Coordinates of C-alpha atoms and ligand atoms in Angstrom, one line a residue:
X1 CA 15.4 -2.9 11.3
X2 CA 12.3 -1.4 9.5
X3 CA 9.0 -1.9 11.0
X4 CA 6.5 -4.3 9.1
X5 CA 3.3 -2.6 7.8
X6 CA 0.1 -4.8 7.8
X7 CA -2.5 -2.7 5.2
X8 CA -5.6 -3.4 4.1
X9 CA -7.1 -2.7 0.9
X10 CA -10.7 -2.7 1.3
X11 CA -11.4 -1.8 -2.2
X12 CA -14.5 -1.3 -2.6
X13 CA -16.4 -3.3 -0.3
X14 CA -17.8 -2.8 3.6
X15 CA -21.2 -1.2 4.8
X16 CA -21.8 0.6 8.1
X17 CA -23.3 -2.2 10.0
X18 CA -20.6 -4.7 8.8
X19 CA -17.4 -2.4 9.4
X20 CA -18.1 -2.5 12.9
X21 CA -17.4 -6.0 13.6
X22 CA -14.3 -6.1 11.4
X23 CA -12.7 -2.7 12.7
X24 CA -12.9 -3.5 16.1
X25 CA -11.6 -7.3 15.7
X26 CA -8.4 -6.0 13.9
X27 CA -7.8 -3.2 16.5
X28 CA -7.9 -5.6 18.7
X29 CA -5.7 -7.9 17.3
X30 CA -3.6 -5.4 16.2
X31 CA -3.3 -4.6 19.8
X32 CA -1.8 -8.3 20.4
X33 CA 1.1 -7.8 17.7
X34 CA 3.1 -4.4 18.8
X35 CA 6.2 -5.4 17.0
X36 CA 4.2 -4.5 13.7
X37 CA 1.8 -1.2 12.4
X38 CA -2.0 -2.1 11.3
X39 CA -3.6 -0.1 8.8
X40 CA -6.7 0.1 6.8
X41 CA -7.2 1.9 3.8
X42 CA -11.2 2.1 3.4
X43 CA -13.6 4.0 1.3
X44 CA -14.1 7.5 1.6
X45 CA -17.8 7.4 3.6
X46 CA -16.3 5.3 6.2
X47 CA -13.7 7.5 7.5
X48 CA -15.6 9.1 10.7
X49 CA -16.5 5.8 11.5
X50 CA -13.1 4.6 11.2
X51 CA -11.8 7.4 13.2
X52 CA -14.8 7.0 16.1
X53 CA -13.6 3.4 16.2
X54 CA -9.9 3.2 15.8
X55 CA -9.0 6.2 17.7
X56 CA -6.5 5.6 19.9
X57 CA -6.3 1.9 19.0
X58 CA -3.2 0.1 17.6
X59 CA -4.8 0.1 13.8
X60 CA -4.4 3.1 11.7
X61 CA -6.5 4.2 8.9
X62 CA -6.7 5.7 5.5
X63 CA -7.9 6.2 1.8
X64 CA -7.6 4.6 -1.4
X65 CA -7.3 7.8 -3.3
X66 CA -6.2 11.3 -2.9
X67 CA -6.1 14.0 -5.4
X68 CA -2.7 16.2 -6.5
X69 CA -4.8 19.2 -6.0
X70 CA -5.3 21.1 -2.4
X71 CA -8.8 22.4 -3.2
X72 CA -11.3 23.8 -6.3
X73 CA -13.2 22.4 -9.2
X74 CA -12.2 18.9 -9.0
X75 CA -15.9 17.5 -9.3
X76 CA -15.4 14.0 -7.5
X77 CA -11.8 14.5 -5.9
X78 CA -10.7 14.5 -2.4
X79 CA -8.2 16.3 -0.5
X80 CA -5.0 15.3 1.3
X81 CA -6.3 18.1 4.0
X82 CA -10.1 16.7 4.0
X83 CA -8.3 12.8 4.9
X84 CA -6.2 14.9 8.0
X85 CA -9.8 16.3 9.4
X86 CA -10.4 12.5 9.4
X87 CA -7.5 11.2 11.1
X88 CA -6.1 9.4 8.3
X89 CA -2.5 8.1 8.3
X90 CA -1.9 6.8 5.4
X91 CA -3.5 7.0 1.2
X92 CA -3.0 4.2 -1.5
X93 CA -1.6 6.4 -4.6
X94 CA -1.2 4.8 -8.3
X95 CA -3.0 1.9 -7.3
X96 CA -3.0 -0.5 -10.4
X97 CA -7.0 -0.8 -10.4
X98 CA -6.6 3.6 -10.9
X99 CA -4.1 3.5 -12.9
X100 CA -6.1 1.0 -15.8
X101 CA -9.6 2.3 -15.0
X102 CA -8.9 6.0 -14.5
X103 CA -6.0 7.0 -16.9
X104 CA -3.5 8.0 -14.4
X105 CA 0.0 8.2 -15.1
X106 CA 3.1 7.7 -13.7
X107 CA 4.1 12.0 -13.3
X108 CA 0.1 12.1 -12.0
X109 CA 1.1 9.0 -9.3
X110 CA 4.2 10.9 -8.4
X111 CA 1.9 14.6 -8.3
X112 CA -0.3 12.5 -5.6
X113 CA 2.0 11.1 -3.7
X114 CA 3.6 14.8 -3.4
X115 CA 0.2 16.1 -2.5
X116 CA 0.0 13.0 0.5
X117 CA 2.8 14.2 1.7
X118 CA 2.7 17.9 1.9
X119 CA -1.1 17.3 3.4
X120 CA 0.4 15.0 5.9
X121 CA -0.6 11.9 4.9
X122 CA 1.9 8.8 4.4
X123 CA 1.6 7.6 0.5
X124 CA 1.3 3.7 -0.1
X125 CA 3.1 4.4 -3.8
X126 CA 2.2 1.5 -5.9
X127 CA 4.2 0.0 -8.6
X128 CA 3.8 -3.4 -10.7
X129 CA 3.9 -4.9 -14.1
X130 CA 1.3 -7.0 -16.0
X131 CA 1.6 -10.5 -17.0
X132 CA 2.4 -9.6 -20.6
X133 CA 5.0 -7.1 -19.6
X134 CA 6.6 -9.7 -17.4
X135 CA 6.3 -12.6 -19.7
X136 CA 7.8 -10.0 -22.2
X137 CA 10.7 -9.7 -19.5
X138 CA 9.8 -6.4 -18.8
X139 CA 8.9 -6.2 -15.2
X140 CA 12.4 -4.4 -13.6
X141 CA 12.5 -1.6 -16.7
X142 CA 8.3 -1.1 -15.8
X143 CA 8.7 -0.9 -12.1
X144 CA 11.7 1.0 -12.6
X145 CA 10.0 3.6 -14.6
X146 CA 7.2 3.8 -12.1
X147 CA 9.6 4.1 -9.4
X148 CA 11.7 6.7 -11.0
X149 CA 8.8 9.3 -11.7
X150 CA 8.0 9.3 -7.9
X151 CA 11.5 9.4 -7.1
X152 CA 10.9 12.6 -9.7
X153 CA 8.2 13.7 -8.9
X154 CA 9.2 13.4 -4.6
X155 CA 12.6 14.4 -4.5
X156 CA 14.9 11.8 -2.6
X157 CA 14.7 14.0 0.8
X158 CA 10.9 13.4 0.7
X159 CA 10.9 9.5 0.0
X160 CA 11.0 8.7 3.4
X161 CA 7.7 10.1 4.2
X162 CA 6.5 7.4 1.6
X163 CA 5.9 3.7 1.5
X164 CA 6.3 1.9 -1.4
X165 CA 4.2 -1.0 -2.5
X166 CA 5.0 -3.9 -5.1
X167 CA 1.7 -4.9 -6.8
X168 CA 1.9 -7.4 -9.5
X169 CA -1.1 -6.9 -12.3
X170 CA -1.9 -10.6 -12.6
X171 CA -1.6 -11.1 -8.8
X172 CA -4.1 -9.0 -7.9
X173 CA -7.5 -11.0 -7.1
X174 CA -6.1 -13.8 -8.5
X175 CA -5.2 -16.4 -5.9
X176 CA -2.0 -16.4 -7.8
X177 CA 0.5 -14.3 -5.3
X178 CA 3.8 -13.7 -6.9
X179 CA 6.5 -16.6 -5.8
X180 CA 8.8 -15.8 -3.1
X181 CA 11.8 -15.3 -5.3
X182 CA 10.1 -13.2 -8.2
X183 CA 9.0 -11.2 -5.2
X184 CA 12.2 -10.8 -3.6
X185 CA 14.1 -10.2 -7.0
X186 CA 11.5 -7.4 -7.5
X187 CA 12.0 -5.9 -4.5
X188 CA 15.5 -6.0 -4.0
X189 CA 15.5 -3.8 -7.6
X190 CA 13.6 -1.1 -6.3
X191 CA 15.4 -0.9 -3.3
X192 CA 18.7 -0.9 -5.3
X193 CA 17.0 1.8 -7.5
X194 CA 16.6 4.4 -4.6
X195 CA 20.0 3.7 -3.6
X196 CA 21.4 4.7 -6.6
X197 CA 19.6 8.2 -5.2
X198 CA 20.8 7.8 -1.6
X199 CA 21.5 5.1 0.3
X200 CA 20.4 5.8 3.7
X201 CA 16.8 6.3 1.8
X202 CA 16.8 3.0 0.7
X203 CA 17.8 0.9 3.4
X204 CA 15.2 2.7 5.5
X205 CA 12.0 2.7 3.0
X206 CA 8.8 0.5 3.5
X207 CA 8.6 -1.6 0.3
X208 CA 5.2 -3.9 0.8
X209 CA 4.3 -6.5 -1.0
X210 CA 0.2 -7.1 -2.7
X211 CA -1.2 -9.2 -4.5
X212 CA -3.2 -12.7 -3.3
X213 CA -1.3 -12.3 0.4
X214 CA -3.5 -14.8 2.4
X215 CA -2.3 -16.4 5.8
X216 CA -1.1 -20.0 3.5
X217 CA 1.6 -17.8 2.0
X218 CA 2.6 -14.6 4.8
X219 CA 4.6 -16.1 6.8
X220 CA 7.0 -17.6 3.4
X221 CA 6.5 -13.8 1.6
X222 CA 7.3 -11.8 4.7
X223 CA 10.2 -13.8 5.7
X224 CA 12.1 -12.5 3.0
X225 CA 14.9 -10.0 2.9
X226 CA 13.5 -7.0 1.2
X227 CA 9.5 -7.0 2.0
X228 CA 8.4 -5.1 4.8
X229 CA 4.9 -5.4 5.1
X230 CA 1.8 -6.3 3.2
X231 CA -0.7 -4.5 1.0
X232 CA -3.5 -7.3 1.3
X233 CA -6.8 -7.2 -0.2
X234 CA -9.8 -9.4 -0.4
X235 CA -8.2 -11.3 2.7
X236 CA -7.9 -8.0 4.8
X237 CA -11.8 -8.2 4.7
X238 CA -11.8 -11.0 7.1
X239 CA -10.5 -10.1 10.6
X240 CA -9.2 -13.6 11.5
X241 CA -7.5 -13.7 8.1
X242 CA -6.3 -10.5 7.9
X243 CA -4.4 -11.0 11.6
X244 CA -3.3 -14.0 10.8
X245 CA -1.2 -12.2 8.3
X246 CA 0.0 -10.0 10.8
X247 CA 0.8 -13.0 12.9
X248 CA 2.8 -14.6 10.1
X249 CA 4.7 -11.1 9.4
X250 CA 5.6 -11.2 13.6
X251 CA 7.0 -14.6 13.0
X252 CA 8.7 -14.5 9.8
Ligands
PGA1 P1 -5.6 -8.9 -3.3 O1 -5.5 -7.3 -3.6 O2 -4.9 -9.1 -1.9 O3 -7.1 -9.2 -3.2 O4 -4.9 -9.6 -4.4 C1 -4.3 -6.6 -3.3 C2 -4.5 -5.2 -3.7 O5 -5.1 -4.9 -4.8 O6 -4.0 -4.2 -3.0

């Protein structure tokens, strides 16, 4: 039985003064739902507050971003071993919102992941097609290829050290999640991909599902077979929202 992952994607978004309310409502809900993990994935600045506050609590955290490179002139860039001094857990890698606005590639997605996990961090891996590649009926062949440069790039030993994360383009900040059964169809191919590398691998990965998860639709998109978790976004900004996901996840 894998463990559900509850992660939130701050994006963007939180200030000092307003992190404080939010962190210490989801630890403590997090607290209330021990059959699941809690994590937040914030920006960089926030960590040591993140770390002051969450220490010892039952919500993780971690960073949107790390670089493939362990240290030098990388104006900009942050190390997997700078996110350890900070406590973090886990880093988003290939995030769709990178991958458009910052170039990176799938062999660059897989050269992160490989620097999470060698700096001790826990990659969040994610994968996802846009609307034109899926109304082209392309969405399994681009998730595929996405999946197979970190399976690459990783090495099948070292893919369970990873989580993997199903991000639909055009569900992102939408409002429109992906249905339950294009999300299980989706996710039932990538876990059918890593077993074609090693079976015990794929029936033990993470594969989350993001993209619009709010509490109206959790408890129907975590239900099913193949998702173990979620990578939510604008709703993990909201405490009560972003527990009531995990609550729907316990449930489901
Ligand atoms: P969303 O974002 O939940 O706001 O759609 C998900 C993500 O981008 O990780």
């Amino acid at each position: 039985m894998r463990t559900k992952l509850i992660a939130g994607n701050w994006k963007m978004h939180g200030s000092l003064a307003g992190n404080l309310a939010l962190l210490q409502s989801v630890a403590a809900g997090a607290a209330t739902l021990p059959t699941l993990s809690f994590t937040v994935l914030i920006p960089f600045p926030y960590l040591p507050q993140a770390q002051a506050l969450l220490a010892n609590s039952a919500c993780s955290w971690g960073a949107q971003d790390v670089s493939e490179a362990a240290s030098g002139a990388y104006t900009g860039e942050v190390s997997a071993a700078m996110l350890r001094e900070f406590g973090c857990q886990y880093v988003i890698v290939g995030h769709s919102e990178r991958r458009q606005r910052h170039g990176e590639s799938d062999a660059r997605v897989a050269a992160k992941a490989l620097a999470a996990i060698e700096g001790g961090l826990t990659p969040i891996v994610c994968v996802g097609e846009t609307l034109a590649e899926r109304e082209a009926g392309q969405t399994l062949a681009v998730v595929g290829r996405q999946l197979d440069a970190v399976i690459q790039g990783l090495g099948v030993q070292r893919l369970p050290h990873a989580v993997l994360a199903y991000e639909p383009i055009w569900a992102i900040g939408t409002g429109r999640s992906a249905s339950a059964q294009q999300a299980q169809e989706v996710h039932a191919a990538l876990r059918q991909r890593v077993s074609q590398s090693d079976l015990v691998v794929a029936a033990g990965i993470q594969i989350l599902y993001g993209g619009s998860v709010k509490p109206s639709n959790a408890l129907e998109l975590m239900g099913l077979p193949d998702i173990d978790g979620a990578l939510v976004g604008g709703a993990s900004l909201n405490a009560d929202d972003f527990l009531d996901i995990g609550r729907a996840a316990a449930r489901a």
